PDB file of C-alpha atoms and ligand atoms in Angstrom:
ATOM      1  CA  MET A   1     -21.337  10.565 -24.877  1.00  0.00           C
ATOM      2  CA  LYS A   2     -22.532   7.038 -24.264  1.00  0.00           C
ATOM      3  CA  PHE A   3     -19.832   4.576 -23.184  1.00  0.00           C
ATOM      4  CA  PHE A   4     -19.753   0.799 -22.871  1.00  0.00           C
ATOM      5  CA  VAL A   5     -17.094  -0.273 -20.373  1.00  0.00           C
ATOM      6  CA  THR A   6     -15.882  -3.872 -20.000  1.00  0.00           C
ATOM      7  CA  GLY A   7     -14.291  -5.153 -16.794  1.00  0.00           C
ATOM      8  CA  VAL A   8     -16.211  -2.924 -14.355  1.00  0.00           C
ATOM      9  CA  GLY A   9     -15.928  -5.666 -11.719  1.00  0.00           C
ATOM     10  CA  GLY A  10     -12.133  -5.206 -11.828  1.00  0.00           C
ATOM     11  CA  GLN A  11      -9.817  -2.454 -10.682  1.00  0.00           C
ATOM     12  CA  LEU A  12      -9.646  -0.115 -13.636  1.00  0.00           C
ATOM     13  CA  GLY A  13     -13.149  -0.593 -15.054  1.00  0.00           C
ATOM     14  CA  HIS A  14     -14.607   0.356 -11.668  1.00  0.00           C
ATOM     15  CA  ASP A  15     -12.742   3.660 -11.613  1.00  0.00           C
ATOM     16  CA  VAL A  16     -13.246   4.349 -15.331  1.00  0.00           C
ATOM     17  CA  MET A  17     -17.025   4.059 -14.970  1.00  0.00           C
ATOM     18  CA  ASN A  18     -17.054   6.303 -11.918  1.00  0.00           C
ATOM     19  CA  GLU A  19     -14.942   8.892 -13.703  1.00  0.00           C
ATOM     20  CA  LEU A  20     -17.144   8.853 -16.817  1.00  0.00           C
ATOM     21  CA  LEU A  21     -20.315   9.250 -14.764  1.00  0.00           C
ATOM     22  CA  LYS A  22     -18.728  12.039 -12.704  1.00  0.00           C
ATOM     23  CA  ARG A  23     -18.003  13.868 -15.952  1.00  0.00           C
ATOM     24  CA  GLY A  24     -21.667  13.638 -16.978  1.00  0.00           C
ATOM     25  CA  HIS A  25     -21.374  10.857 -19.545  1.00  0.00           C
ATOM     26  CA  GLU A  26     -23.768   7.958 -19.891  1.00  0.00           C
ATOM     27  CA  GLY A  27     -22.207   4.576 -19.108  1.00  0.00           C
ATOM     28  CA  VAL A  28     -23.177   0.928 -19.333  1.00  0.00           C
ATOM     29  CA  GLY A  29     -20.815  -1.403 -17.485  1.00  0.00           C
ATOM     30  CA  SER A  30     -20.188  -5.087 -18.054  1.00  0.00           C
ATOM     31  CA  ASP A  31     -18.195  -7.990 -16.679  1.00  0.00           C
ATOM     32  CA  ILE A  32     -18.398 -11.753 -16.674  1.00  0.00           C
ATOM     33  CA  GLN A  33     -20.260 -12.073 -13.355  1.00  0.00           C
ATOM     34  CA  GLU A  34     -24.065 -12.205 -13.344  1.00  0.00           C
ATOM     35  CA  THR A  35     -24.320  -8.971 -11.347  1.00  0.00           C
ATOM     36  CA  TYR A  36     -21.872  -6.189 -10.519  1.00  0.00           C
ATOM     37  CA  SER A  37     -19.190  -7.885  -8.409  1.00  0.00           C
ATOM     38  CA  GLY A  38     -16.832  -5.048  -7.490  1.00  0.00           C
ATOM     39  CA  VAL A  39     -16.440  -3.409  -4.115  1.00  0.00           C
ATOM     40  CA  ALA A  40     -19.776  -2.316  -2.606  1.00  0.00           C
ATOM     41  CA  ASP A  41     -18.578   1.220  -1.948  1.00  0.00           C
ATOM     42  CA  GLY A  42     -21.834   2.898  -2.939  1.00  0.00           C
ATOM     43  CA  SER A  43     -20.077   4.743  -5.777  1.00  0.00           C
ATOM     44  CA  ALA A  44     -21.839   5.540  -9.062  1.00  0.00           C
ATOM     45  CA  VAL A  45     -20.656   2.362 -10.809  1.00  0.00           C
ATOM     46  CA  THR A  46     -22.461   0.197  -8.254  1.00  0.00           C
ATOM     47  CA  LYS A  47     -25.784   1.782  -9.283  1.00  0.00           C
ATOM     48  CA  ALA A  48     -25.100   2.212 -13.019  1.00  0.00           C
ATOM     49  CA  PRO A  49     -26.621   0.004 -15.743  1.00  0.00           C
ATOM     50  CA  TYR A  50     -24.788  -3.338 -15.875  1.00  0.00           C
ATOM     51  CA  VAL A  51     -24.848  -6.204 -18.378  1.00  0.00           C
ATOM     52  CA  ALA A  52     -23.284  -9.615 -17.718  1.00  0.00           C
ATOM     53  CA  LEU A  53     -21.118 -10.495 -20.717  1.00  0.00           C
ATOM     54  CA  ASP A  54     -18.454 -13.091 -21.413  1.00  0.00           C
ATOM     55  CA  ILE A  55     -16.333 -11.360 -24.036  1.00  0.00           C
ATOM     56  CA  THR A  56     -15.258 -14.715 -25.505  1.00  0.00           C
ATOM     57  CA  ASP A  57     -18.870 -15.315 -26.592  1.00  0.00           C
ATOM     58  CA  LYS A  58     -18.870 -13.659 -30.018  1.00  0.00           C
ATOM     59  CA  ASP A  59     -22.635 -13.730 -30.526  1.00  0.00           C
ATOM     60  CA  ALA A  60     -23.322 -12.299 -27.067  1.00  0.00           C
ATOM     61  CA  VAL A  61     -20.752  -9.527 -27.579  1.00  0.00           C
ATOM     62  CA  GLU A  62     -22.353  -8.614 -30.890  1.00  0.00           C
ATOM     63  CA  LYS A  63     -25.861  -8.641 -29.414  1.00  0.00           C
ATOM     64  CA  VAL A  64     -25.100  -6.713 -26.215  1.00  0.00           C
ATOM     65  CA  ILE A  65     -22.954  -3.965 -27.707  1.00  0.00           C
ATOM     66  CA  THR A  66     -25.277  -3.523 -30.683  1.00  0.00           C
ATOM     67  CA  GLU A  67     -28.221  -3.099 -28.302  1.00  0.00           C
ATOM     68  CA  VAL A  68     -26.317  -0.572 -26.160  1.00  0.00           C
ATOM     69  CA  ASN A  69     -25.123   1.210 -29.320  1.00  0.00           C
ATOM     70  CA  PRO A  70     -22.399   3.246 -27.563  1.00  0.00           C
ATOM     71  CA  ASP A  71     -20.373   6.127 -28.991  1.00  0.00           C
ATOM     72  CA  ALA A  72     -17.257   4.521 -27.521  1.00  0.00           C
ATOM     73  CA  VAL A  73     -16.129   1.318 -25.840  1.00  0.00           C
ATOM     74  CA  ILE A  74     -13.470   1.291 -23.126  1.00  0.00           C
ATOM     75  CA  HIS A  75     -12.190  -2.279 -22.956  1.00  0.00           C
ATOM     76  CA  CYS A  76     -10.768  -2.963 -19.469  1.00  0.00           C
ATOM     77  CA  ALA A  77     -11.642  -6.667 -19.184  1.00  0.00           C
ATOM     78  CA  ALA A  78      -8.749  -9.089 -19.534  1.00  0.00           C
ATOM     79  CA  TRP A  79      -7.016 -12.121 -18.097  1.00  0.00           C
ATOM     80  CA  THR A  80      -4.621 -10.260 -15.764  1.00  0.00           C
ATOM     81  CA  ALA A  81      -3.035 -13.027 -13.651  1.00  0.00           C
ATOM     82  CA  VAL A  82       0.398 -12.696 -15.276  1.00  0.00           C
ATOM     83  CA  ASP A  83       2.170 -15.628 -13.605  1.00  0.00           C
ATOM     84  CA  MET A  84      -0.763 -18.042 -13.873  1.00  0.00           C
ATOM     85  CA  ALA A  85      -0.996 -17.294 -17.613  1.00  0.00           C
ATOM     86  CA  GLU A  86       2.219 -19.285 -18.053  1.00  0.00           C
ATOM     87  CA  ASP A  87       0.557 -22.564 -17.013  1.00  0.00           C
ATOM     88  CA  ASP A  88       0.204 -24.793 -20.084  1.00  0.00           C
ATOM     89  CA  ASP A  89      -3.405 -25.592 -19.284  1.00  0.00           C
ATOM     90  CA  LYS A  90      -4.308 -21.882 -19.051  1.00  0.00           C
ATOM     91  CA  VAL A  91      -2.727 -20.516 -22.234  1.00  0.00           C
ATOM     92  CA  ALA A  92      -5.695 -21.248 -24.516  1.00  0.00           C
ATOM     93  CA  LYS A  93      -8.057 -19.512 -22.110  1.00  0.00           C
ATOM     94  CA  VAL A  94      -5.764 -16.494 -21.692  1.00  0.00           C
ATOM     95  CA  ARG A  95      -5.579 -16.158 -25.491  1.00  0.00           C
ATOM     96  CA  ALA A  96      -9.336 -16.613 -25.866  1.00  0.00           C
ATOM     97  CA  ILE A  97      -9.961 -13.704 -23.474  1.00  0.00           C
ATOM     98  CA  ASN A  98      -7.146 -11.295 -24.324  1.00  0.00           C
ATOM     99  CA  VAL A  99      -7.089 -11.864 -28.088  1.00  0.00           C
ATOM    100  CA  GLY A 100     -10.391 -13.491 -29.082  1.00  0.00           C
ATOM    101  CA  GLY A 101     -12.448 -11.394 -26.656  1.00  0.00           C
ATOM    102  CA  THR A 102     -10.788  -8.231 -27.887  1.00  0.00           C
ATOM    103  CA  GLN A 103     -11.355  -9.217 -31.529  1.00  0.00           C
ATOM    104  CA  ASN A 104     -15.051  -9.803 -30.785  1.00  0.00           C
ATOM    105  CA  ILE A 105     -15.355  -6.279 -29.375  1.00  0.00           C
ATOM    106  CA  VAL A 106     -13.316  -4.809 -32.217  1.00  0.00           C
ATOM    107  CA  ASP A 107     -15.622  -6.402 -34.788  1.00  0.00           C
ATOM    108  CA  VAL A 108     -18.724  -4.825 -33.255  1.00  0.00           C
ATOM    109  CA  CYS A 109     -17.000  -1.428 -32.958  1.00  0.00           C
ATOM    110  CA  LYS A 110     -16.175  -1.677 -36.655  1.00  0.00           C
ATOM    111  CA  LYS A 111     -19.772  -2.549 -37.514  1.00  0.00           C
ATOM    112  CA  LEU A 112     -21.198   0.280 -35.378  1.00  0.00           C
ATOM    113  CA  ASP A 113     -18.464   2.762 -36.398  1.00  0.00           C
ATOM    114  CA  CYS A 114     -17.820   3.343 -32.715  1.00  0.00           C
ATOM    115  CA  LYS A 115     -14.536   4.410 -31.096  1.00  0.00           C
ATOM    116  CA  MET A 116     -12.589   1.959 -28.962  1.00  0.00           C
ATOM    117  CA  THR A 117     -10.009   2.322 -26.217  1.00  0.00           C
ATOM    118  CA  TYR A 118      -7.930  -0.790 -25.548  1.00  0.00           C
ATOM    119  CA  ILE A 119      -5.997  -0.961 -22.313  1.00  0.00           C
ATOM    120  CA  SER A 120      -2.628  -2.594 -22.846  1.00  0.00           C
ATOM    121  CA  THR A 121       0.571  -3.065 -20.918  1.00  0.00           C
ATOM    122  CA  ASP A 122       4.300  -2.353 -20.827  1.00  0.00           C
ATOM    123  CA  TYR A 123       4.694  -6.148 -21.059  1.00  0.00           C
ATOM    124  CA  VAL A 124       4.466  -5.877 -24.866  1.00  0.00           C
ATOM    125  CA  PHE A 125       8.146  -4.839 -24.587  1.00  0.00           C
ATOM    126  CA  ASP A 126      11.027  -6.731 -22.993  1.00  0.00           C
ATOM    127  CA  GLY A 127      11.854  -4.146 -20.338  1.00  0.00           C
ATOM    128  CA  GLN A 128      15.454  -3.813 -21.562  1.00  0.00           C
ATOM    129  CA  GLY A 129      15.104  -0.339 -23.103  1.00  0.00           C
ATOM    130  CA  THR A 130      17.367   2.436 -21.893  1.00  0.00           C
ATOM    131  CA  GLU A 131      15.066   5.344 -22.712  1.00  0.00           C
ATOM    132  CA  PRO A 132      11.280   5.865 -22.749  1.00  0.00           C
ATOM    133  CA  TRP A 133       9.447   4.054 -25.548  1.00  0.00           C
ATOM    134  CA  GLN A 134       8.077   6.315 -28.252  1.00  0.00           C
ATOM    135  CA  PRO A 135       4.282   6.073 -28.646  1.00  0.00           C
ATOM    136  CA  ASP A 136       4.437   4.436 -32.071  1.00  0.00           C
ATOM    137  CA  CYS A 137       7.443   2.221 -31.335  1.00  0.00           C
ATOM    138  CA  LYS A 138       6.877  -1.239 -32.803  1.00  0.00           C
ATOM    139  CA  ASP A 139       9.893  -3.010 -31.279  1.00  0.00           C
ATOM    140  CA  TYR A 140       7.560  -5.401 -29.509  1.00  0.00           C
ATOM    141  CA  LYS A 141       9.193  -8.215 -27.616  1.00  0.00           C
ATOM    142  CA  PRO A 142       6.834  -9.745 -25.093  1.00  0.00           C
ATOM    143  CA  LEU A 143       8.564 -12.147 -22.735  1.00  0.00           C
ATOM    144  CA  ASN A 144       5.543 -13.956 -21.399  1.00  0.00           C
ATOM    145  CA  VAL A 145       2.136 -15.303 -22.415  1.00  0.00           C
ATOM    146  CA  TYR A 146       0.293 -12.364 -20.865  1.00  0.00           C
ATOM    147  CA  GLY A 147       2.404  -9.826 -22.794  1.00  0.00           C
ATOM    148  CA  GLN A 148       2.119 -11.808 -26.042  1.00  0.00           C
ATOM    149  CA  THR A 149      -1.674 -12.055 -25.793  1.00  0.00           C
ATOM    150  CA  LYS A 150      -2.065  -8.396 -24.848  1.00  0.00           C
ATOM    151  CA  LEU A 151       0.054  -7.530 -27.904  1.00  0.00           C
ATOM    152  CA  GLU A 152      -2.123  -9.719 -30.130  1.00  0.00           C
ATOM    153  CA  GLY A 153      -5.104  -7.827 -28.665  1.00  0.00           C
ATOM    154  CA  GLU A 154      -3.415  -4.533 -29.631  1.00  0.00           C
ATOM    155  CA  LEU A 155      -2.917  -5.814 -33.178  1.00  0.00           C
ATOM    156  CA  ALA A 156      -6.562  -6.902 -33.412  1.00  0.00           C
ATOM    157  CA  VAL A 157      -7.489  -3.294 -32.624  1.00  0.00           C
ATOM    158  CA  SER A 158      -4.954  -1.512 -34.809  1.00  0.00           C
ATOM    159  CA  GLN A 159      -5.359  -3.809 -37.830  1.00  0.00           C
ATOM    160  CA  THR A 160      -9.159  -3.575 -37.874  1.00  0.00           C
ATOM    161  CA  LEU A 161     -10.182  -0.128 -36.645  1.00  0.00           C
ATOM    162  CA  GLU A 162      -9.426   3.434 -37.625  1.00  0.00           C
ATOM    163  CA  LYS A 163     -10.909   5.152 -34.568  1.00  0.00           C
ATOM    164  CA  TYR A 164      -9.065   3.739 -31.574  1.00  0.00           C
ATOM    165  CA  PHE A 165      -6.719   4.465 -28.703  1.00  0.00           C
ATOM    166  CA  ILE A 166      -4.253   1.934 -27.285  1.00  0.00           C
ATOM    167  CA  VAL A 167      -3.200   2.959 -23.793  1.00  0.00           C
ATOM    168  CA  ARG A 168      -0.311   1.051 -22.195  1.00  0.00           C
ATOM    169  CA  ILE A 169      -0.300   1.161 -18.437  1.00  0.00           C
ATOM    170  CA  ALA A 170       1.539  -0.566 -15.573  1.00  0.00           C
ATOM    171  CA  TRP A 171       1.080  -1.232 -11.850  1.00  0.00           C
ATOM    172  CA  VAL A 172      -2.644  -0.542 -11.597  1.00  0.00           C
ATOM    173  CA  PHE A 173      -4.010  -0.094  -8.106  1.00  0.00           C
ATOM    174  CA  GLY A 174      -7.269   1.225  -6.752  1.00  0.00           C
ATOM    175  CA  LEU A 175      -9.899   0.613  -4.116  1.00  0.00           C
ATOM    176  CA  ASN A 176     -11.513  -2.231  -6.042  1.00  0.00           C
ATOM    177  CA  GLY A 177      -9.956  -5.640  -6.656  1.00  0.00           C
ATOM    178  CA  LYS A 178      -6.597  -7.169  -5.868  1.00  0.00           C
ATOM    179  CA  ASN A 179      -3.348  -5.295  -6.309  1.00  0.00           C
ATOM    180  CA  PHE A 180       0.286  -5.178  -5.223  1.00  0.00           C
ATOM    181  CA  ILE A 181      -0.267  -2.640  -2.447  1.00  0.00           C
ATOM    182  CA  LYS A 182      -3.079  -4.635  -0.836  1.00  0.00           C
ATOM    183  CA  THR A 183      -0.994  -7.822  -1.089  1.00  0.00           C
ATOM    184  CA  MET A 184       1.975  -6.136   0.599  1.00  0.00           C
ATOM    185  CA  LEU A 185      -0.226  -4.738   3.370  1.00  0.00           C
ATOM    186  CA  ASN A 186      -1.604  -8.222   4.024  1.00  0.00           C
ATOM    187  CA  VAL A 187       1.785  -9.959   3.865  1.00  0.00           C
ATOM    188  CA  GLY A 188       3.195  -7.270   6.172  1.00  0.00           C
ATOM    189  CA  LYS A 189       0.672  -8.288   8.834  1.00  0.00           C
ATOM    190  CA  THR A 190       1.862 -11.890   8.894  1.00  0.00           C
ATOM    191  CA  HIS A 191       5.618 -11.722   8.098  1.00  0.00           C
ATOM    192  CA  ASP A 192       8.551  -9.950   9.746  1.00  0.00           C
ATOM    193  CA  THR A 193      10.514  -9.785   6.488  1.00  0.00           C
ATOM    194  CA  VAL A 194       9.142  -9.748   2.946  1.00  0.00           C
ATOM    195  CA  ARG A 195      11.273 -10.335  -0.144  1.00  0.00           C
ATOM    196  CA  VAL A 196       9.230  -8.806  -2.942  1.00  0.00           C
ATOM    197  CA  VAL A 197      11.281  -9.580  -6.004  1.00  0.00           C
ATOM    198  CA  ASN A 198      14.656 -11.154  -6.609  1.00  0.00           C
ATOM    199  CA  ASP A 199      15.407 -10.862 -10.304  1.00  0.00           C
TER     200      ASP A 199
HETATM  201  N1  NAP B 201      -3.306  -4.731 -13.066  1.00  0.00           N
HETATM  202  C1  NAP B 201      -2.207  -4.193 -13.597  1.00  0.00           C
HETATM  203  O1  NAP B 201      -1.232  -3.883 -12.901  1.00  0.00           O
HETATM  204  C2  NAP B 201      -2.172  -3.901 -15.098  1.00  0.00           C
HETATM  205  C3  NAP B 201      -0.969  -3.480 -15.668  1.00  0.00           C
HETATM  206  C4  NAP B 201      -0.928  -3.188 -17.028  1.00  0.00           C
HETATM  207  C5  NAP B 201      -2.076  -3.320 -17.811  1.00  0.00           C
HETATM  208  N2  NAP B 201      -3.233  -3.754 -17.244  1.00  0.00           N
HETATM  209  C6  NAP B 201      -4.414  -3.875 -18.104  1.00  0.00           C
HETATM  210  O2  NAP B 201      -5.385  -2.970 -17.610  1.00  0.00           O
HETATM  211  C7  NAP B 201      -6.688  -3.523 -17.802  1.00  0.00           C
HETATM  212  C8  NAP B 201      -7.439  -3.515 -16.492  1.00  0.00           C
HETATM  213  O3  NAP B 201      -6.697  -4.244 -15.518  1.00  0.00           O
HETATM  214  P1  NAP B 201      -7.256  -4.479 -14.043  1.00  0.00           P
HETATM  215  O4  NAP B 201      -6.099  -4.513 -13.123  1.00  0.00           O
HETATM  216  O5  NAP B 201      -8.411  -3.564 -13.805  1.00  0.00           O
HETATM  217  O6  NAP B 201      -7.793  -5.985 -14.212  1.00  0.00           O
HETATM  218  P2  NAP B 201      -8.744  -6.825 -13.254  1.00  0.00           P
HETATM  219  O7  NAP B 201      -8.915  -6.151 -11.933  1.00  0.00           O
HETATM  220  O8  NAP B 201      -8.251  -8.227 -13.285  1.00  0.00           O
HETATM  221  O9  NAP B 201     -10.140  -6.738 -14.019  1.00  0.00           O
HETATM  222  C9  NAP B 201     -10.368  -7.431 -15.226  1.00  0.00           C
HETATM  223  C10 NAP B 201     -11.812  -7.862 -15.246  1.00  0.00           C
HETATM  224  O10 NAP B 201     -12.062  -8.572 -16.459  1.00  0.00           O
HETATM  225  C11 NAP B 201     -12.928  -9.655 -16.145  1.00  0.00           C
HETATM  226  N3  NAP B 201     -12.897 -10.727 -17.121  1.00  0.00           N
HETATM  227  C12 NAP B 201     -12.023 -11.772 -17.208  1.00  0.00           C
HETATM  228  N4  NAP B 201     -12.398 -12.597 -18.189  1.00  0.00           N
HETATM  229  C13 NAP B 201     -13.521 -12.082 -18.748  1.00  0.00           C
HETATM  230  C14 NAP B 201     -14.370 -12.492 -19.794  1.00  0.00           C
HETATM  231  N5  NAP B 201     -14.165 -13.636 -20.483  1.00  0.00           N
HETATM  232  N6  NAP B 201     -15.449 -11.723 -20.092  1.00  0.00           N
HETATM  233  C15 NAP B 201     -15.689 -10.581 -19.402  1.00  0.00           C
HETATM  234  N7  NAP B 201     -14.912 -10.127 -18.399  1.00  0.00           N
HETATM  235  C16 NAP B 201     -13.847 -10.883 -18.071  1.00  0.00           C
HETATM  236  C17 NAP B 201     -12.397 -10.120 -14.783  1.00  0.00           C
HETATM  237  O11 NAP B 201     -13.361 -10.947 -14.148  1.00  0.00           O
HETATM  238  P3  NAP B 201     -12.829 -12.112 -13.144  1.00  0.00           P
HETATM  239  O12 NAP B 201     -11.979 -11.431 -12.104  1.00  0.00           O
HETATM  240  O13 NAP B 201     -14.102 -12.685 -12.615  1.00  0.00           O
HETATM  241  O14 NAP B 201     -12.034 -13.052 -13.992  1.00  0.00           O
HETATM  242  C18 NAP B 201     -12.174  -8.794 -14.070  1.00  0.00           C
HETATM  243  O15 NAP B 201     -13.334  -8.338 -13.422  1.00  0.00           O
HETATM  244  C19 NAP B 201      -6.482  -4.911 -18.415  1.00  0.00           C
HETATM  245  O16 NAP B 201      -6.624  -4.826 -19.817  1.00  0.00           O
HETATM  246  C20 NAP B 201      -5.056  -5.249 -18.073  1.00  0.00           C
HETATM  247  O17 NAP B 201      -4.478  -6.129 -19.037  1.00  0.00           O
HETATM  248  C21 NAP B 201      -3.311  -4.041 -15.902  1.00  0.00           C
END
């Protein structure tokens, strides 16, 4: 199968592309930077076809994905800085990426009749449940801008497409990009005591 993967300069997209290529699929990666900007680890993604694409640019999204003509899109790109998303001057941009960008991709998938996987988050819920969420549970209750915009991205997918997967994940970490484990390792080098969370 031929895949188009967004966010290959980030944590998950990097690993998704490598996994697809390892399994013998064809993959075209994309991210907002001019050239591949992830870790230079010599892995398959660093040598794979790459297209610079700002997913908020509707015309560019339409043009690029139509030219690639994939069987499936795996949409890993997003605004992922959860705390910074709360800043009043950032909200419009967060929404433009997580909702508008997703809608742009959805629209091309619809036109091309191509499958789409949207990566979402546990933040679409309020975290107060007492048992595991059922896959089709719709008791959404995002508590922050990031969760709200990721939910609106989910709805853009589910209200437009028939062939899609929505995969909710949490606590992503890998070799590429920033993550909690790397932050803790760095903070551990400079502090005797680290209070991670106090809520
Ligand atoms: N990280 C987590 O713990 C976590 C938890 C739950 C769900 N998720 C979801 O999992 C997915 C992957 O997360 P991740 O941790 O791999 O994220 P990440 O490392 O932040 O990667 C996201 C990538 O998207 C790019 N991007 C941002 N705006 C863009 C735009 N307008 N056009 C094109 N690309 C753009 C980013 O580029 P810049 O860095 O240059 O902005 C970055 O390379 C996301 O959908 C996220 O919401 C993540």
